[in-house]
Coordinates of C-alpha atoms in Angstrom, one line a residue:
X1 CA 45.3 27.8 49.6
X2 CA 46.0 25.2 46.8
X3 CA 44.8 25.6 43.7
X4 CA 44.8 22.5 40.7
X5 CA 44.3 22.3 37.5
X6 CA 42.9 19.7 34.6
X7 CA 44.2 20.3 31.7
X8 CA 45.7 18.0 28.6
X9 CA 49.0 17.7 29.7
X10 CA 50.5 14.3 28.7
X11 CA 50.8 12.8 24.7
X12 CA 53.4 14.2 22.3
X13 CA 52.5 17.3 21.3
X14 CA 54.7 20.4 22.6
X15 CA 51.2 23.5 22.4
X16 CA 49.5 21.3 24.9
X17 CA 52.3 20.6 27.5
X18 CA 53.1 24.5 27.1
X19 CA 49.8 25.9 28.1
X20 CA 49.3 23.3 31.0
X21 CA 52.7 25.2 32.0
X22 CA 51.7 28.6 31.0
X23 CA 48.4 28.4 32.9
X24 CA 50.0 27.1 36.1
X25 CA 52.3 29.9 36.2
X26 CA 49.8 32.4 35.4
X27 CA 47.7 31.3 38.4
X28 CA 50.7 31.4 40.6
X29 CA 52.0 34.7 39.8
X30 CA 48.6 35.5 40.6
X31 CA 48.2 33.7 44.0
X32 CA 51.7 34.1 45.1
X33 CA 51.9 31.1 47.7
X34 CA 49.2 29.2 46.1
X35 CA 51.1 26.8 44.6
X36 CA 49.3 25.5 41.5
X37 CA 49.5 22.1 40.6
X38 CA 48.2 20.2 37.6
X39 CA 45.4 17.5 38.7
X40 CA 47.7 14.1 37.0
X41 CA 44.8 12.3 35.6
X42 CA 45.8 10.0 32.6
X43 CA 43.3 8.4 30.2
X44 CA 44.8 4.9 29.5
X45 CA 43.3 4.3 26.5
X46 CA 44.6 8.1 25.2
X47 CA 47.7 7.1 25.7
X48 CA 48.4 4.4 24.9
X49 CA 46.2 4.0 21.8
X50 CA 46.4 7.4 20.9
X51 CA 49.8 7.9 21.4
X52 CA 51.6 4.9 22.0
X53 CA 54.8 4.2 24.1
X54 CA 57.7 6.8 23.4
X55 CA 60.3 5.4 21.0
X56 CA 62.5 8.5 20.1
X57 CA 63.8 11.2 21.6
X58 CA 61.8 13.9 20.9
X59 CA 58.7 11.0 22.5
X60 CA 61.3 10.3 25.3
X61 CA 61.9 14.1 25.9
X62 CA 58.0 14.9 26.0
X63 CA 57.4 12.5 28.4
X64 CA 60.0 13.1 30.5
X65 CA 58.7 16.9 30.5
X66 CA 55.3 16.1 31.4
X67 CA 56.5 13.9 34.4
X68 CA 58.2 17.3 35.7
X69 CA 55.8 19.7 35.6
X70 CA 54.3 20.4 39.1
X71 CA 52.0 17.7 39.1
X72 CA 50.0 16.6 42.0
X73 CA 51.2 14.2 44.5
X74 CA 48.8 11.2 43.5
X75 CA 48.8 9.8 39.7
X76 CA 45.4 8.8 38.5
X77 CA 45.8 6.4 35.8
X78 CA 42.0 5.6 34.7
X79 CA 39.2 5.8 32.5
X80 CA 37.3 6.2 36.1
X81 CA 36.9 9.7 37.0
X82 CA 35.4 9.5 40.3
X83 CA 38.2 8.5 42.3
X84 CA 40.2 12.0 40.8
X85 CA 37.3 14.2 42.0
X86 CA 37.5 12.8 45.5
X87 CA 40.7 13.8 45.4
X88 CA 40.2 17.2 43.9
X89 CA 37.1 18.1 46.3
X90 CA 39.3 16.6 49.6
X91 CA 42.9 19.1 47.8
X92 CA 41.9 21.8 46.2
X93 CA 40.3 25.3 47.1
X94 CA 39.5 25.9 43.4
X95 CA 40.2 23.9 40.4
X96 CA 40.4 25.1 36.7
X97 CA 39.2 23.2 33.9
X98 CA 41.2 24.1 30.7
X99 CA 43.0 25.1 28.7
X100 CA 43.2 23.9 25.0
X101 CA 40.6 21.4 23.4
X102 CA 39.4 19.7 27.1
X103 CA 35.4 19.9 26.0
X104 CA 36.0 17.8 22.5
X105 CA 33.2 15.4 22.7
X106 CA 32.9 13.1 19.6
X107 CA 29.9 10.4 18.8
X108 CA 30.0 7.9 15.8
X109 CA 26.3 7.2 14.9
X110 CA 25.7 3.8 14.3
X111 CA 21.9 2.2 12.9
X112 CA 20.7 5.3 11.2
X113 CA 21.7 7.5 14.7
X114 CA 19.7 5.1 17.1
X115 CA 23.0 4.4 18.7
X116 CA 26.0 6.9 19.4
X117 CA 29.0 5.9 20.3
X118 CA 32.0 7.3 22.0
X119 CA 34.9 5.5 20.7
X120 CA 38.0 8.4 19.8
X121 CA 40.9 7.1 21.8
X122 CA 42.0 10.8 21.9
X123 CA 38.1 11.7 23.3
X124 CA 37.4 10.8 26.3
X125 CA 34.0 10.1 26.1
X126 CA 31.6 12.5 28.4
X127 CA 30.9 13.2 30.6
X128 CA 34.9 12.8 31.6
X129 CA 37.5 14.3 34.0
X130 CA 37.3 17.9 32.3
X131 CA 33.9 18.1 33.4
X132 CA 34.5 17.8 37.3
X133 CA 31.3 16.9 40.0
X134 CA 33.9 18.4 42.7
X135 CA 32.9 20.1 45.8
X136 CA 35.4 23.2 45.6
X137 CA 35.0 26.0 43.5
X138 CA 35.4 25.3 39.6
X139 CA 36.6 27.9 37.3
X140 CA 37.1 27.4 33.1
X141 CA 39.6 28.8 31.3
X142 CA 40.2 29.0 27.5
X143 CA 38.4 25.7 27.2
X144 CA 37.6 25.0 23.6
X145 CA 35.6 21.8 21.9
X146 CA 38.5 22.3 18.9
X147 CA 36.7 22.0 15.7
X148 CA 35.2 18.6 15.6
X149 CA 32.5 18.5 18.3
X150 CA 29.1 18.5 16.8
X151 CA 27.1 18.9 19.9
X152 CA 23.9 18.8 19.0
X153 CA 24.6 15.3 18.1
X154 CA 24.7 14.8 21.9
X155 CA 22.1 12.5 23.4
X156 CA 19.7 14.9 25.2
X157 CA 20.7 13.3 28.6
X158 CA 23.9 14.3 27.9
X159 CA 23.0 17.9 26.9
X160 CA 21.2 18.0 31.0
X161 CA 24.5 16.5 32.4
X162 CA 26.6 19.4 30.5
X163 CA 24.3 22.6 31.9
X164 CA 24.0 21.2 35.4
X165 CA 28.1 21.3 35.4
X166 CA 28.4 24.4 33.2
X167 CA 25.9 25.9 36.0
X168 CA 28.0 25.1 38.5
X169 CA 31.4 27.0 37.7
X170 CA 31.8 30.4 39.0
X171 CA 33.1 31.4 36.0
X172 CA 33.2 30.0 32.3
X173 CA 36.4 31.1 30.1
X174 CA 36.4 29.4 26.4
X175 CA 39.0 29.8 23.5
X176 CA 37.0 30.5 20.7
X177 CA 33.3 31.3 19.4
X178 CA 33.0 28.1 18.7
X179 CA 32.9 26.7 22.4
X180 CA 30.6 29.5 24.0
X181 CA 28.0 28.5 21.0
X182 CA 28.2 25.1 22.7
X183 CA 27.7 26.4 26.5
X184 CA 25.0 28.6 25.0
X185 CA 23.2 25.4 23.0
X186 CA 23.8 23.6 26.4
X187 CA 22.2 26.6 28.4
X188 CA 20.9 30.0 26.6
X189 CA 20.8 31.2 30.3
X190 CA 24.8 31.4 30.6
X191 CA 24.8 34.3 28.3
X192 CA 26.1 36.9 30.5
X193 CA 28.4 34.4 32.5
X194 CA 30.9 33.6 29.5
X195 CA 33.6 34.9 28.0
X196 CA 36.4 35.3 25.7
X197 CA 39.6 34.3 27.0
X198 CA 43.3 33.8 25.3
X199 CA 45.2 31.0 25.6
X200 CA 47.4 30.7 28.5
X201 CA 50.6 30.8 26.2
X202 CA 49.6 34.5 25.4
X203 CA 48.6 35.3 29.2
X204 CA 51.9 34.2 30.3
X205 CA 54.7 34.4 27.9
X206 CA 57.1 31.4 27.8
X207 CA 59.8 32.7 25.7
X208 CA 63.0 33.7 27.3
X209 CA 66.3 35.2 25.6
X210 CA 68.1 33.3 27.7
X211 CA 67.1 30.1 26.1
X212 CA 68.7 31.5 22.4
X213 CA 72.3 31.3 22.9
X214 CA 72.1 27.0 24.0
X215 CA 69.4 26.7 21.6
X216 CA 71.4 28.0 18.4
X217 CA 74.2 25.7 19.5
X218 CA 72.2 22.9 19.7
X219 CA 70.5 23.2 16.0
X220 CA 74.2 24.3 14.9
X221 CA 75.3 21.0 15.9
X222 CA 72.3 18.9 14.0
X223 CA 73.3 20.9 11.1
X224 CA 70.8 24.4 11.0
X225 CA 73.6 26.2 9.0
X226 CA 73.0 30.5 10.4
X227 CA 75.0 31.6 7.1
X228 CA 71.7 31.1 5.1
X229 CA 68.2 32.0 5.7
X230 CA 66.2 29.6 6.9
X231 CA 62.6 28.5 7.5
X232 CA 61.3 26.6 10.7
X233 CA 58.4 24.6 9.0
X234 CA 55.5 23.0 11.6
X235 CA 53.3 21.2 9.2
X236 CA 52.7 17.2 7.7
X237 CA 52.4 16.4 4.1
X238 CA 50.7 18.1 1.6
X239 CA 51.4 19.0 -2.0
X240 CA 50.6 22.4 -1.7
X241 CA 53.1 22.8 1.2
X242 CA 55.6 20.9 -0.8
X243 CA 55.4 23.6 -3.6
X244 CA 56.4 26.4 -0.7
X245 CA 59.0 24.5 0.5
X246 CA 60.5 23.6 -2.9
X247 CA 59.7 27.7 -3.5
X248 CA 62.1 28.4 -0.9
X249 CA 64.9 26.3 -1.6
X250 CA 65.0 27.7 -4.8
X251 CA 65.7 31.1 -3.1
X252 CA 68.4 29.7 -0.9
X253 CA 66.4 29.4 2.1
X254 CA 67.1 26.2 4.4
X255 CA 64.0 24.3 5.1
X256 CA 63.9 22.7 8.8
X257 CA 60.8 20.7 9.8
X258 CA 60.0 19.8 13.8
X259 CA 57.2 18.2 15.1
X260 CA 55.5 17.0 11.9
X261 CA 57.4 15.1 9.4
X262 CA 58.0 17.0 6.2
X263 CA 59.9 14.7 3.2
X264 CA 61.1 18.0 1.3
X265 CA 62.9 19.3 4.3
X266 CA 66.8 19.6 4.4
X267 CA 67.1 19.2 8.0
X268 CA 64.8 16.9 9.7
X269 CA 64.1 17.3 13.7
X270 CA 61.1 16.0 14.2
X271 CA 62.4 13.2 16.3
X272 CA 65.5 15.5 18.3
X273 CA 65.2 15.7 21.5
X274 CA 64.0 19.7 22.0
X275 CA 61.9 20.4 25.2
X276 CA 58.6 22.2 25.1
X277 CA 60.3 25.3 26.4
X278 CA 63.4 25.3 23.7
X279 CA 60.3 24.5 21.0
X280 CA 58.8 27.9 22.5
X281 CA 61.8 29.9 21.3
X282 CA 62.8 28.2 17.9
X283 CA 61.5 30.4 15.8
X284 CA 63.8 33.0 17.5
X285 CA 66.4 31.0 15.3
X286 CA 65.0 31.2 11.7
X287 CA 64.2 33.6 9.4
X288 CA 61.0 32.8 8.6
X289 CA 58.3 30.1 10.0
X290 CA 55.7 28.1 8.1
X291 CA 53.1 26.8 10.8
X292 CA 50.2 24.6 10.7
X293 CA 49.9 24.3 14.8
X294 CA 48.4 27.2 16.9
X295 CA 50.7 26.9 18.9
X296 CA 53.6 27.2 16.3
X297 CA 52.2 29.9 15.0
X298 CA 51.6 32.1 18.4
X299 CA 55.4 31.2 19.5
X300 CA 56.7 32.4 16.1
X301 CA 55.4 35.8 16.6
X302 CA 56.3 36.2 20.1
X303 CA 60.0 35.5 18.6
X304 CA 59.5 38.0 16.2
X305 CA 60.0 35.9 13.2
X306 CA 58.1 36.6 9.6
X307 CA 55.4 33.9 9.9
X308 CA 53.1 32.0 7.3
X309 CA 50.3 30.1 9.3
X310 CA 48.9 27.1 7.5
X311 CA 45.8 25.4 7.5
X312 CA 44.5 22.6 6.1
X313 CA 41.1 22.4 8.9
X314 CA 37.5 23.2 7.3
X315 CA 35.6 26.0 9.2
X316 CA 33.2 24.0 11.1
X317 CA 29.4 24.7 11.5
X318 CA 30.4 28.6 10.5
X319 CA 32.5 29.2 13.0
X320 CA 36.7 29.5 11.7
X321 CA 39.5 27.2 12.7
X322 CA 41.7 28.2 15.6
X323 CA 44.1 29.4 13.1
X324 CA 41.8 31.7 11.5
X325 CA 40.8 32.7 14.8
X326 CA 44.5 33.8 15.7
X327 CA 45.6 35.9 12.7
X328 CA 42.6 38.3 12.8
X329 CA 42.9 37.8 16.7
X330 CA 46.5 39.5 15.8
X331 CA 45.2 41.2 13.0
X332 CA 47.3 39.8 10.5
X333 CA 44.8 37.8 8.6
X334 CA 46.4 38.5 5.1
X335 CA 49.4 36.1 6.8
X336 CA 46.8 33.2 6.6
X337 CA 46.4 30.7 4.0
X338 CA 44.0 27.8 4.3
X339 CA 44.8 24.9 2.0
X340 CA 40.8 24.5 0.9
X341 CA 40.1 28.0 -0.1
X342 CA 40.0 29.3 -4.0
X343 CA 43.5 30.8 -4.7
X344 CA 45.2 29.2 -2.2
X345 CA 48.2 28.2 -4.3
X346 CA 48.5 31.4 -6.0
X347 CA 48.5 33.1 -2.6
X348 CA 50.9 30.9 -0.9
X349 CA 53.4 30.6 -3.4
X350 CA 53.6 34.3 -3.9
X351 CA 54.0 34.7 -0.6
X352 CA 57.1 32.8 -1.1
X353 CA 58.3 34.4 -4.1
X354 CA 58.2 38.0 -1.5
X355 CA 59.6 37.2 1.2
X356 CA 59.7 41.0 2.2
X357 CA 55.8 40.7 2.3
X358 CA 56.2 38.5 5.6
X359 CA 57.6 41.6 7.5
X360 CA 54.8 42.2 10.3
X361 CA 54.3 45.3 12.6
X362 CA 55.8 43.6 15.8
X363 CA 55.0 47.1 18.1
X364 CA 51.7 46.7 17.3
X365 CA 51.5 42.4 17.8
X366 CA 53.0 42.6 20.9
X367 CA 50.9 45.4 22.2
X368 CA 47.8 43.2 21.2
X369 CA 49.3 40.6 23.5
X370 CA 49.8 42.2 26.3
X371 CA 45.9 43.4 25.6
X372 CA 45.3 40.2 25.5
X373 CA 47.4 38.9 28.3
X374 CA 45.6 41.1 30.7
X375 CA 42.1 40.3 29.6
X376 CA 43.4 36.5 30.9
X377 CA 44.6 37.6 34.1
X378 CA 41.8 39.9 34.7
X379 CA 39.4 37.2 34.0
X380 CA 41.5 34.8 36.3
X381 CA 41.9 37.0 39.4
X382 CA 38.6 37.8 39.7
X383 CA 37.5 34.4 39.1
X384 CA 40.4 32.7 41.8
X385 CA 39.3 32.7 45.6
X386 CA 40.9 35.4 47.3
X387 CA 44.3 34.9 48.8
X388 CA 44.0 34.2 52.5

């Protein structure tokens, strides 16, 4: 039996290469000899508009980490999905669609809404790839349409095209609220056939103490001085975030930005070359952890480390961001500060001003992922055809 999956798993951004891992392994722990590969369809114009060509070595390192996950043995490299779901139909016993933000659909209107257009780079336009006419059995797990989607923008042909696939998997996991309100707007019918599911990353855990030792040697030598306390910080520009950074420094903490560029940081790695898997554990390195990605944010408490977790996203249509979503998932929402809401500021900054307030109840967190963690492997195994 083979099993693939499609999944965002290219483009330089270390959450979505970690859960295209994290769900691969989960499946094969699952299936043990039913290897699980990842479907290697590649949207051109994602890519290469959306991202561009690598040209450091943190770019260089996510690419080259991509290429080596277990991929399958033919490359597609086109806006034309047909081709891959020959494949998939001819390889594959089962194929699951997700997980992170595969179903974001986006439409500019153009003439007074007469027209809608599909023209995000980072959007494939639909129906594409991650909504597969295959003829094995189709599974979707922890597939979210992020925070942007606004389906019922959709043209209503579009809206058909969506039900008649949804209708079609033998089981429908989604990340967030958010997502089954869209399978539900799609078809009111599919009620009883979705459900809540985590994120791979918290069905299969990535971190390893092994990793900690090579890892502290390696930020040691780019200057991460371990005599000091320090904060990891995962988040862009914003003034607010430059007030809790220059907060900190005042108490002595050393501010280290990855992934997004921060200007107030004393040590700047956003362009090191630290793999997906060495990102995972970082936090296990700092004393605290200001995150604006999901991801960032989910990794920090696995490692145990005191974690503010940014936002700067609006709720959309009611429903709160994936952020939101993750604190009161953990139940630590008072560890939650989005940049929009009245007292903000006040509640950032005095969050900075006590650190001891960042201390979280790490028996209880990690019970709630291994809660968690089994409500994603239950889902899976039941959904997965049967071992033969």
């Amino acid at each position: 039996m083979l099993i693939g999956t499609l999944t965002l798993h290219t483009g330089y951004n270390e959450g979505a290469q970690l859960q295209s891992l994290a769900l691969q392994r989960c499946i094969s722990d699952l299936r043990p000899g039913s290897p699980a590969e990842i479907v290697d369809h590649r949207y051109p114009r994602r890519l290469e508009t959306g991202y561009g060509p690598a040209t450091n070595a943190r770019q260089r390192t996510l690419a080259a980490f991509a290429d080596g996950l277990l991929l399958s043995p033919k490359r597609f490299y086109s806006e034309d999905r047909s081709p891959t779901f020959r494949y998939v139909s001819d390889r594959y016993d089962a194929v699951v669609v997700g997980s992170d933000e595969v179903w974001k659909i986006d439409y500019v209107s153009r003439l007074g809404g007469l027209i809608k257009l599909q023209t995000n780079p980072l959007c494939p336009p639909f129906p594409n790839v991650y909504w597969p006419e295959v003829a094995c059995s189709k599974i979707a797990y922890a597939a979210s349409t992020g925070s942007s989607t606004k389906w019922t923008e959709m043209p209503r042909r579009n809206r058909y095209l969506m039900a008649k696939c949804l209708n079609e998997f033998v089981a429908i996991g989604v990340r967030d609220e958010r997502t089954r309100e869209m399978v539900l707007w799609a078809d009111p019918s599919l009620a009883d056939r979705v459900t809540l599911t985590p994120d791979p990353t918290v069905t299969h855990d990535l971190t390893s103490n092994a990793t900690h030792e090579s890892l502290r040697v390696k930020l040691a030598s780019w200057g991460v001085d371990f005599n000091r306390p320090r904060a990891l910080v995962i988040a862009g520009q914003h003034e607010l975030y430059a007030e809790a950074t220059t907060s900190l420094r005042a108490r002595g903490v050393q501010i280290v930005s990855v992934s997004d560029r921060n200007h107030l940081a004393d040590i700047d790695l956003t362009e090191k070359p630290i793999d997906p898997l060495e990102w995972a554990n970082l936090a296990s390195q700092f004393s605290y952890c200001l995150s604006e990605r999901m991801h960032g944010a989910l990794f920090a408490l696995r490692n145990r480390c005191p974690l503010i977790c940014l936002d700067s996203r609006r709720p959309a249509i009611g429903f709160p961001t994936k952020n939101e979503a993750l604190m009161t998932l953990m139940g630590i929402p008072s560890q939650y500060v989005c940049i929009h809401r009245k007292g903000a500021r006040d509640n950032l900054l005095d969050m900075c001003e006590n650190l001891g307030k960042l201390v979280h109840d790490y028996m209880k967190i990690d019970n709630r992922l291994r809660e968690l963690a089994e409500i994603g492997r239950t889902f899976l195994d039941r959904a997965l055809p049967a071992a033969k």
